[in-house]
CSV table of C-alpha atoms in Angstrom, one decimal:
chain,number,residue,atom,x,y,z
A,117,MET,CA,104.7,-105.6,-67.4
A,118,LYS,CA,108.0,-104.6,-66.6
A,119,THR,CA,107.2,-106.9,-63.6
A,120,ILE,CA,106.1,-109.0,-64.9
A,121,THR,CA,108.6,-109.4,-67.8
A,122,LEU,CA,112.0,-109.6,-64.8
A,123,THR,CA,110.0,-112.1,-62.6
A,124,SER,CA,109.3,-114.4,-66.3
A,125,LEU,CA,113.2,-113.2,-67.1
A,126,LEU,CA,114.0,-114.9,-62.9
A,127,PHE,CA,112.0,-118.1,-63.9
A,128,LEU,CA,113.5,-118.9,-66.9
A,129,PHE,CA,117.4,-118.6,-65.9
A,130,LEU,CA,117.2,-119.2,-62.1
A,131,PRO,CA,117.4,-123.1,-62.5
A,132,GLY,CA,120.2,-122.1,-64.8
A,133,PHE,CA,122.0,-120.2,-62.6
A,134,LEU,CA,121.5,-123.0,-59.7
A,135,LEU,CA,122.2,-125.7,-62.0
A,136,ALA,CA,125.5,-123.5,-62.9
A,137,GLN,CA,126.5,-123.9,-59.6
A,138,LEU,CA,126.3,-127.7,-58.9
A,139,LYS,CA,129.2,-129.7,-59.6
A,140,PRO,CA,129.4,-132.7,-61.9
A,141,ASP,CA,127.9,-135.1,-61.1
A,142,GLN,CA,125.9,-133.7,-58.4
A,143,ASN,CA,122.7,-134.4,-57.7
A,144,PRO,CA,120.2,-131.7,-58.4
A,145,ARG,CA,118.5,-132.1,-55.8
A,146,ALA,CA,121.1,-131.1,-53.1
A,147,GLN,CA,119.4,-128.1,-52.0
A,148,GLU,CA,115.9,-129.9,-51.5
A,149,SER,CA,117.9,-133.3,-49.2
A,150,TYR,CA,120.0,-130.5,-47.7
A,151,ALA,CA,116.1,-128.3,-46.6
A,152,LYS,CA,114.8,-131.2,-44.5
A,153,TYR,CA,117.8,-131.7,-42.9
A,154,ARG,CA,118.2,-128.4,-41.8
A,155,GLN,CA,114.2,-128.7,-40.1
A,156,GLN,CA,116.5,-131.2,-37.6
A,157,LEU,CA,119.3,-129.3,-36.8
A,158,GLU,CA,118.0,-128.8,-33.5
A,159,ASN,CA,118.8,-131.8,-31.8
A,160,HIS,CA,121.9,-132.5,-33.3
A,161,GLU,CA,124.6,-131.0,-31.5
A,162,GLN,CA,123.3,-132.6,-27.9
A,163,SER,CA,123.3,-136.0,-29.8
A,164,MET,CA,126.9,-135.8,-30.7
A,165,GLY,CA,129.5,-137.4,-28.4
A,166,THR,CA,126.5,-139.5,-26.5
A,167,THR,CA,125.9,-142.9,-27.1
A,168,ALA,CA,122.2,-144.1,-27.3
A,169,ASN,CA,121.5,-146.6,-25.1
A,170,LEU,CA,119.6,-149.4,-27.2
A,171,THR,CA,119.3,-152.1,-24.6
A,172,TYR,CA,116.9,-154.5,-23.5
A,173,GLU,CA,116.6,-156.9,-20.8
A,174,ALA,CA,117.7,-160.5,-21.4
A,175,TYR,CA,115.9,-164.1,-20.1
A,176,ASP,CA,118.3,-164.7,-16.3
A,177,PRO,CA,116.6,-167.4,-14.8
A,178,ILE,CA,117.9,-166.4,-11.5
A,179,LEU,CA,115.8,-163.0,-12.0
A,180,GLU,CA,113.2,-164.0,-13.7
A,181,LYS,CA,112.8,-166.6,-10.2
A,182,LYS,CA,113.7,-163.4,-7.7
A,183,ARG,CA,111.3,-161.3,-9.8
A,184,LYS,CA,108.1,-163.5,-9.7
A,185,ARG,CA,109.1,-164.4,-5.6
A,186,GLN,CA,108.6,-161.1,-4.9
A,187,ASP,CA,105.9,-160.6,-7.0
A,188,ARG,CA,104.3,-163.2,-4.9
A,189,ARG,CA,105.5,-161.9,-1.3
A,190,GLU,CA,103.8,-158.2,-2.6
A,191,PHE,CA,100.8,-160.0,-3.3
A,192,ARG,CA,100.4,-162.1,0.3
A,193,GLN,CA,101.3,-159.1,1.3
A,194,GLU,CA,99.1,-157.0,-0.5
A,195,LEU,CA,95.9,-160.0,1.0
A,196,ARG,CA,96.8,-159.9,4.3
A,197,LEU,CA,96.7,-155.6,3.9
A,198,GLU,CA,93.2,-156.4,1.7
A,199,ARG,CA,91.6,-159.3,5.1
A,200,ALA,CA,92.9,-157.0,7.8
A,201,ARG,CA,91.2,-153.9,6.1
A,202,SER,CA,88.3,-155.6,5.5
A,203,ARG,CA,89.0,-156.9,8.9
A,204,ARG,CA,87.6,-153.1,10.3
A,205,TYR,CA,83.9,-153.8,9.5
A,206,ASN,CA,83.1,-157.2,10.5
A,207,ASN,CA,81.8,-157.4,14.1
A,208,LEU,CA,82.5,-160.6,15.0
A,209,TYR,CA,80.5,-160.4,17.7
A,210,ARG,CA,77.7,-159.9,15.2
A,211,PRO,CA,74.9,-162.4,14.7
A,212,TYR,CA,76.0,-164.2,11.6
A,213,TYR,CA,79.8,-163.3,10.8
A,214,TYR,CA,80.5,-166.3,9.0
A,215,ASP,CA,77.4,-166.2,6.1
A,216,PRO,CA,77.8,-163.8,3.6
A,217,TYR,CA,75.6,-162.3,3.1
A,218,TYR,CA,75.6,-160.5,6.7
A,219,ARG,CA,79.1,-159.1,5.0
A,220,TRP,CA,80.4,-155.8,4.1
B,149,MET,CA,130.1,-181.1,23.2
B,150,LYS,CA,126.6,-179.2,23.8
B,151,THR,CA,127.8,-175.3,24.1
B,152,LEU,CA,130.6,-176.7,20.6
B,153,LEU,CA,127.8,-177.8,18.9
B,154,PRO,CA,125.5,-174.5,18.2
B,155,ILE,CA,129.1,-173.0,17.6
B,156,LEU,CA,130.0,-175.6,15.3
B,157,MET,CA,126.7,-175.4,13.7
B,158,MET,CA,126.7,-171.6,12.7
B,159,ALA,CA,130.5,-172.0,11.1
B,160,LEU,CA,129.3,-174.3,8.3
B,161,VAL,CA,125.6,-171.8,8.1
B,162,ALA,CA,128.8,-168.5,7.0
B,163,SER,CA,130.4,-171.4,5.4
B,164,LEU,CA,127.1,-171.7,3.0
B,165,TRP,CA,126.2,-169.3,3.2
B,166,THR,CA,129.6,-167.5,1.8
B,167,SER,CA,130.0,-169.8,-0.7
B,168,SER,CA,126.5,-170.3,-2.2
B,169,CYS,CA,127.8,-165.2,-2.7
B,170,ASN,CA,130.8,-166.1,-4.6
B,171,ARG,CA,130.6,-165.2,-7.4
B,172,GLN,CA,133.3,-166.0,-10.2
B,173,VAL,CA,134.1,-164.2,-13.5
B,174,GLN,CA,137.1,-165.5,-15.8
B,175,ARG,CA,137.5,-164.2,-19.3
B,176,ILE,CA,137.0,-166.6,-22.2
B,177,ASP,CA,137.7,-166.4,-25.9
B,178,THR,CA,135.5,-165.3,-27.7
B,179,ASP,CA,136.0,-168.7,-30.0
B,180,THR,CA,135.5,-170.9,-27.1
B,181,THR,CA,131.8,-172.9,-27.5
B,182,VAL,CA,129.9,-172.4,-24.1
B,183,ASP,CA,126.0,-173.5,-23.7
B,184,LEU,CA,123.7,-172.9,-21.4
B,185,SER,CA,120.4,-173.2,-21.4
B,186,GLY,CA,120.1,-173.9,-25.2
B,187,ARG,CA,118.9,-169.9,-26.9
B,188,TRP,CA,119.9,-168.8,-29.6
B,189,ASN,CA,123.8,-167.4,-28.6
B,190,ASP,CA,126.8,-165.6,-29.1
B,191,THR,CA,129.1,-169.3,-31.6
B,192,ASP,CA,124.4,-169.4,-33.4
B,193,ALA,CA,125.7,-166.0,-34.1
B,194,ARG,CA,129.3,-166.9,-34.9
B,195,LEU,CA,129.1,-169.2,-36.8
B,196,THR,CA,125.8,-167.6,-38.8
B,197,ALA,CA,128.3,-165.2,-39.7
B,198,ALA,CA,131.0,-167.4,-40.6
B,199,GLU,CA,128.8,-169.4,-43.0
B,200,LEU,CA,127.3,-165.9,-44.6
B,201,VAL,CA,130.4,-164.7,-45.5
B,202,THR,CA,131.8,-167.0,-47.4
B,203,GLU,CA,129.1,-167.4,-49.2
B,204,VAL,CA,128.1,-164.0,-49.8
B,205,MET,CA,132.1,-163.0,-51.0
B,206,SER,CA,132.5,-166.3,-53.3
B,207,GLN,CA,129.1,-166.1,-55.2
B,208,PRO,CA,129.0,-164.9,-58.8
B,209,TRP,CA,127.4,-162.0,-58.0
B,210,LEU,CA,130.2,-159.7,-57.6
B,211,ASP,CA,132.2,-160.9,-60.2
B,212,ASN,CA,128.8,-160.6,-62.8
B,213,HIS,CA,129.3,-157.2,-61.1
B,214,MET,CA,132.7,-156.2,-62.5
B,215,ARG,CA,132.5,-157.6,-65.6
B,216,ARG,CA,129.4,-156.0,-66.9
B,217,THR,CA,130.1,-152.2,-64.6
B,218,GLY,CA,133.7,-152.2,-64.0
B,219,GLU,CA,133.2,-150.9,-61.1
B,220,ARG,CA,133.5,-152.5,-57.4
B,221,PRO,CA,130.0,-153.0,-56.7
B,222,VAL,CA,128.6,-150.6,-53.3
B,223,ILE,CA,126.1,-151.8,-50.6
B,224,ILE,CA,123.9,-150.7,-48.1
B,225,VAL,CA,122.2,-153.0,-45.7
B,226,GLY,CA,118.6,-152.6,-44.9
B,227,MET,CA,116.3,-154.0,-42.3
B,228,VAL,CA,116.7,-158.3,-41.2
B,229,GLU,CA,113.0,-159.3,-39.7
B,230,ASN,CA,113.7,-161.5,-37.0
B,231,LYS,CA,110.0,-163.7,-37.1
B,232,SER,CA,112.1,-166.1,-34.3
B,233,HIS,CA,110.3,-166.9,-30.7
B,234,GLU,CA,113.6,-164.9,-29.5
B,235,HIS,CA,115.6,-162.1,-28.8
B,236,ILE,CA,118.3,-162.3,-31.7
B,237,GLU,CA,120.8,-159.1,-33.1
B,238,ALA,CA,120.9,-159.6,-36.2
B,239,GLU,CA,123.5,-156.3,-36.5
B,240,VAL,CA,126.0,-158.7,-34.9
B,241,PHE,CA,126.5,-160.8,-38.5
B,242,THR,CA,125.5,-158.2,-40.2
B,243,LYS,CA,128.6,-156.0,-39.5
B,244,GLU,CA,130.8,-159.3,-39.9
B,245,LEU,CA,129.4,-159.5,-43.3
B,246,GLU,CA,130.1,-155.2,-43.8
B,247,LYS,CA,133.4,-156.1,-42.3
B,248,ALA,CA,134.3,-158.6,-45.1
B,249,PHE,CA,133.4,-156.6,-48.0
B,250,ILE,CA,135.6,-153.5,-46.5
B,251,LYS,CA,138.5,-155.5,-45.0
B,252,SER,CA,138.4,-157.8,-48.9
B,253,GLY,CA,138.4,-154.1,-50.6
B,254,ARG,CA,135.7,-155.6,-53.7
B,255,VAL,CA,132.8,-154.4,-52.3
B,256,ARG,CA,132.5,-150.9,-51.0
B,257,VAL,CA,130.0,-150.2,-48.0
B,258,VAL,CA,127.6,-147.4,-47.8
B,259,GLN,CA,126.8,-145.9,-44.5
B,260,ALA,CA,122.0,-146.7,-43.7
B,261,GLY,CA,120.1,-146.0,-40.7
B,262,GLU,CA,120.5,-143.4,-38.3
B,263,LYS,CA,123.9,-143.3,-38.7
B,264,ARG,CA,123.5,-141.9,-42.4
B,265,SER,CA,120.9,-139.6,-40.9
B,266,GLN,CA,123.8,-138.2,-38.6
B,267,ILE,CA,125.6,-137.4,-40.6
B,268,ARG,CA,123.4,-135.9,-43.2
B,269,ARG,CA,122.4,-133.5,-40.3
B,270,GLU,CA,126.7,-132.7,-39.4
B,271,ARG,CA,126.3,-132.1,-43.3
B,272,ALA,CA,123.8,-129.8,-42.7
B,273,ASP,CA,125.2,-128.0,-39.7
B,274,GLN,CA,128.4,-128.1,-41.9
B,275,GLN,CA,126.5,-125.2,-44.5
B,276,GLU,CA,126.3,-122.8,-41.7
B,277,ASN,CA,129.5,-122.9,-39.2
B,278,SER,CA,132.1,-124.9,-41.0
B,279,SER,CA,134.7,-122.7,-43.7
B,280,ALA,CA,133.9,-122.7,-47.1
B,281,SER,CA,137.1,-124.8,-48.0
B,282,THR,CA,136.1,-127.4,-45.7
B,283,MET,CA,132.3,-127.6,-45.8
B,284,LYS,CA,131.0,-130.7,-47.6
B,285,GLN,CA,128.3,-131.0,-50.2
B,286,TRP,CA,125.3,-131.9,-50.9
B,287,GLY,CA,123.4,-134.1,-53.7
B,288,MET,CA,127.5,-136.1,-54.3
B,289,GLU,CA,127.0,-139.3,-51.6
B,290,VAL,CA,127.3,-142.4,-53.1
B,291,GLY,CA,124.6,-144.6,-54.5
B,292,ALA,CA,124.3,-148.2,-53.5
B,293,ASP,CA,124.0,-151.0,-56.5
B,294,TYR,CA,122.6,-153.1,-53.6
B,295,MET,CA,120.3,-154.0,-50.9
B,296,LEU,CA,120.6,-156.6,-48.4
B,297,GLN,CA,117.9,-157.2,-46.3
B,298,GLY,CA,117.2,-160.7,-44.7
B,299,SER,CA,115.1,-162.7,-42.0
B,300,ILE,CA,115.7,-165.2,-39.3
B,301,ASN,CA,113.1,-167.6,-38.2
B,302,SER,CA,113.0,-170.5,-35.9
B,303,ILE,CA,110.8,-173.4,-35.3
B,304,MET,CA,110.2,-174.6,-32.1
B,305,ASP,CA,109.1,-178.6,-30.7
B,306,ALA,CA,108.9,-180.3,-27.3
B,307,TYR,CA,107.7,-182.2,-25.2
B,308,LYS,CA,108.3,-183.2,-21.9
B,309,ARG,CA,112.3,-182.1,-21.3
B,310,LYS,CA,113.0,-182.1,-24.5
B,311,LYS,CA,113.3,-179.5,-27.1
B,312,VAL,CA,114.4,-179.5,-30.5
B,313,ILE,CA,114.7,-175.8,-31.8
B,314,TYR,CA,115.6,-175.0,-35.9
B,315,TYR,CA,116.4,-171.4,-36.5
B,316,GLN,CA,116.6,-170.6,-40.8
B,317,ILE,CA,118.3,-166.8,-41.4
B,318,ASP,CA,118.0,-166.1,-44.6
B,319,MET,CA,120.2,-163.9,-46.2
B,320,GLU,CA,119.7,-162.0,-50.0
B,321,MET,CA,121.0,-158.8,-52.3
B,322,SER,CA,118.5,-156.8,-55.0
B,323,ASN,CA,120.0,-155.3,-57.6
B,324,ILE,CA,117.8,-151.5,-56.9
B,325,GLU,CA,117.9,-150.7,-60.0
B,326,THR,CA,116.5,-153.8,-61.7
B,327,ASN,CA,115.1,-155.4,-57.7
B,328,GLU,CA,117.0,-158.4,-59.1
B,329,LYS,CA,118.1,-160.6,-57.1
B,330,VAL,CA,121.5,-161.9,-57.5
B,331,TRP,CA,122.5,-163.5,-54.0
B,332,ILE,CA,121.3,-165.9,-51.4
B,333,GLY,CA,122.3,-167.1,-48.2
B,334,ASP,CA,121.2,-169.0,-45.2
B,335,LYS,CA,122.2,-170.4,-42.2
B,336,LYS,CA,120.7,-173.5,-40.4
B,337,ILE,CA,120.9,-174.3,-36.6
B,338,LYS,CA,119.4,-177.2,-35.5
B,339,LYS,CA,119.8,-177.6,-31.7
B,340,PHE,CA,118.3,-180.8,-29.6
B,341,VAL,CA,118.2,-179.2,-25.4
B,342,LYS,CA,117.4,-181.9,-23.1
B,343,ASN,CA,116.1,-180.6,-19.4
């Protein structure tokens, strides 16, 4: 009975006590916000004094041209390699070499 | 003559090679208009900012608020949706608006976005590490009266080597409590590009 009375008293007076701690015009739910942001403090110090590089790649016709040229070169190289690889298995002296049915 | 010809050819090729790789960079005035590709550029952003700043500071919403409350309005910058076909950084002109508000001394601006979160994290950190006299309190932030939001739209029409691009930048200010739109401003830009 004693503990129940004490607990109920605590519940009755705790909000009042907390409100008494509040400054004038202070948000009464400030502690909730603090509790939320307190959990986010892990990487806070690492972000201080640093630069967040949120960059994007701007369209540059010269760079685009270079990129396309590079892509074409790589594609041709791949094609040459693939052709060389497939040629290895194709015996030129085999009969019906040019017939696709007999190609491996 | 036979020996001289290859040398001359080599010199010509070398001069062409060096001249083609010779990049020149010069600083120019930021107010200079330079249109190269016809895309959205700094001039468009500057013109947009100038027009929006003039509009927002001259419209009656500001005086109405002052008359009603007797206090300067507090503004927070919300999101600007880019629905155009290009990458357009709206922060370039929203920052100009914020700057104009603060410089005028008639409008207050509160921090928004990730910067606000960082400030709050710092305040949370202060609760554990700063002295009681320097520690900043929770729940004492200034609540904004209005939110500034916007959208960017574009329409492009092209035929053969000709192109017409139309941009429309709409910005609006809404009362956070009542949802009432108190100001709408826009900037329209139309370009004709011939290749």
